[in-house]
Amino acid sequence: MIEFGGLDELAKKLEDLGQKAEDLHGEHELPVSELLTPAFLAKCSQFISVDDLFAASDFKVETPEDFKAIPDDQWDDFIRKNTSYESWNAMLTDAASEWTAKKLGLSGEEE
């Protein structure tokens, strides 16, 4: 008879992963600062925080309305020149993927 050790542990990890995935199901509204963490920004730019990114842009960004007022093409141009991304949407997509992996416990980072 062959015994497989660790299957109970694997089953528990899969159950935990399933619960985390269920918790993430649906739409979520997150502050940009939760997506664009200092660790994320360090990998793609010289910025240390979202506030630092906004301050360097020369756009007034004190409220969500201020940010919405920035023309998309001008913001994408700033992102292209100051990060490793070609657009704001590409940057947010990668940040959201990292956030999701972290929430699922797949990134190796602790919450």
Tab-separated table of C-alpha atoms in Angstrom:
chain	number	residue	atom	x	y	z
A	1	MET	CA	0.000	0.000	0.000
A	2	ILE	CA	1.307	3.453	-0.910
A	3	GLU	CA	0.695	6.324	1.475
A	4	PHE	CA	0.675	9.878	0.276
A	5	GLY	CA	1.671	12.258	3.014
A	6	GLY	CA	0.628	15.839	2.802
A	7	LEU	CA	-2.608	15.324	0.879
A	8	ASP	CA	-4.603	16.672	3.815
A	9	GLU	CA	-2.396	19.750	3.827
A	10	LEU	CA	-2.808	20.164	0.062
A	11	ALA	CA	-6.580	19.796	0.371
A	12	LYS	CA	-6.623	22.484	3.090
A	13	LYS	CA	-4.525	24.847	0.933
A	14	LEU	CA	-6.837	24.304	-2.034
A	15	GLU	CA	-9.866	24.918	0.170
A	16	ASP	CA	-8.295	28.147	1.470
A	17	LEU	CA	-7.491	29.233	-2.088
A	18	GLY	CA	-11.082	28.521	-3.146
A	19	GLN	CA	-12.417	30.616	-0.263
A	20	LYS	CA	-10.072	33.508	-1.105
A	21	ALA	CA	-11.122	33.334	-4.746
A	22	GLU	CA	-14.781	33.382	-3.724
A	23	ASP	CA	-14.122	36.424	-1.525
A	24	LEU	CA	-12.588	38.226	-4.523
A	25	HIS	CA	-15.422	37.343	-6.908
A	26	GLY	CA	-17.233	40.336	-8.357
A	27	GLU	CA	-16.228	43.950	-8.710
A	28	HIS	CA	-14.101	45.801	-6.201
A	29	GLU	CA	-13.402	49.477	-5.814
A	30	LEU	CA	-9.928	50.083	-4.478
A	31	PRO	CA	-7.977	53.213	-3.795
A	32	VAL	CA	-5.217	53.627	-6.370
A	33	SER	CA	-2.737	53.627	-3.486
A	34	GLU	CA	-3.735	50.039	-2.655
A	35	LEU	CA	-2.936	48.930	-6.202
A	36	LEU	CA	0.120	51.096	-6.801
A	37	THR	CA	2.041	50.087	-3.722
A	38	PRO	CA	5.580	51.331	-3.067
A	39	ALA	CA	6.872	47.865	-4.032
A	40	PHE	CA	4.972	47.931	-7.336
A	41	LEU	CA	6.110	51.473	-8.139
A	42	ALA	CA	9.732	50.605	-7.313
A	43	LYS	CA	9.647	47.918	-10.023
A	44	CYS	CA	8.383	50.202	-12.768
A	45	SER	CA	9.408	53.752	-11.882
A	46	GLN	CA	11.476	56.027	-9.679
A	47	PHE	CA	8.432	56.926	-7.558
A	48	ILE	CA	8.100	55.852	-3.936
A	49	SER	CA	4.365	56.438	-3.587
A	50	VAL	CA	1.235	57.303	-5.527
A	51	ASP	CA	1.414	60.801	-4.054
A	52	ASP	CA	4.968	61.107	-5.390
A	53	LEU	CA	3.770	59.987	-8.837
A	54	PHE	CA	0.946	62.530	-8.864
A	55	ALA	CA	3.185	65.339	-7.569
A	56	ALA	CA	5.731	64.705	-10.323
A	57	SER	CA	3.065	64.900	-13.001
A	58	ASP	CA	2.551	68.670	-12.738
A	59	PHE	CA	-1.196	67.998	-12.795
A	60	LYS	CA	-3.305	69.031	-9.821
A	61	VAL	CA	-4.489	65.741	-8.308
A	62	GLU	CA	-6.111	66.382	-4.949
A	63	THR	CA	-9.496	64.772	-5.578
A	64	PRO	CA	-10.910	62.067	-7.845
A	65	GLU	CA	-12.493	64.852	-9.888
A	66	ASP	CA	-9.068	66.455	-10.424
A	67	PHE	CA	-7.752	63.167	-11.747
A	68	LYS	CA	-10.746	62.645	-14.038
A	69	ALA	CA	-10.155	66.110	-15.510
A	70	ILE	CA	-6.694	65.163	-16.822
A	71	PRO	CA	-6.844	64.381	-20.549
A	72	ASP	CA	-6.192	60.660	-21.050
A	73	ASP	CA	-3.588	61.195	-23.757
A	74	GLN	CA	-1.592	63.586	-21.562
A	75	TRP	CA	-1.717	61.215	-18.589
A	76	ASP	CA	-0.694	58.249	-20.764
A	77	ASP	CA	2.188	60.340	-22.111
A	78	PHE	CA	3.333	61.064	-18.540
A	79	ILE	CA	3.078	57.357	-17.638
A	80	ARG	CA	4.966	56.324	-20.794
A	81	LYS	CA	7.802	58.779	-20.056
A	82	ASN	CA	8.080	58.046	-16.337
A	83	THR	CA	7.355	54.335	-15.936
A	84	SER	CA	8.016	51.123	-17.804
A	85	TYR	CA	4.401	51.103	-19.033
A	86	GLU	CA	2.963	52.324	-22.312
A	87	SER	CA	-0.308	53.474	-20.733
A	88	TRP	CA	-2.155	54.040	-17.481
A	89	ASN	CA	-4.495	51.134	-18.246
A	90	ALA	CA	-1.568	48.752	-18.781
A	91	MET	CA	-0.063	49.869	-15.486
A	92	LEU	CA	-3.335	49.418	-13.603
A	93	THR	CA	-3.925	46.017	-15.204
A	94	ASP	CA	-0.550	44.722	-13.976
A	95	ALA	CA	-1.076	46.294	-10.554
A	96	ALA	CA	-4.514	44.653	-10.281
A	97	SER	CA	-3.014	41.279	-11.268
A	98	GLU	CA	-0.386	41.618	-8.537
A	99	TRP	CA	-3.024	42.707	-6.004
A	100	THR	CA	-5.161	39.679	-6.885
A	101	ALA	CA	-2.223	37.268	-6.633
A	102	LYS	CA	-1.336	38.734	-3.248
A	103	LYS	CA	-4.923	38.413	-1.987
A	104	LEU	CA	-5.008	34.797	-3.164
A	105	GLY	CA	-1.703	34.101	-1.437
A	106	LEU	CA	0.016	33.279	-4.721
A	107	SER	CA	2.589	36.062	-4.776
A	108	GLY	CA	4.850	34.991	-1.944
A	109	GLU	CA	4.166	38.316	-0.220
A	110	GLU	CA	2.444	38.455	3.114
A	111	GLU	CA	-0.512	40.761	3.593
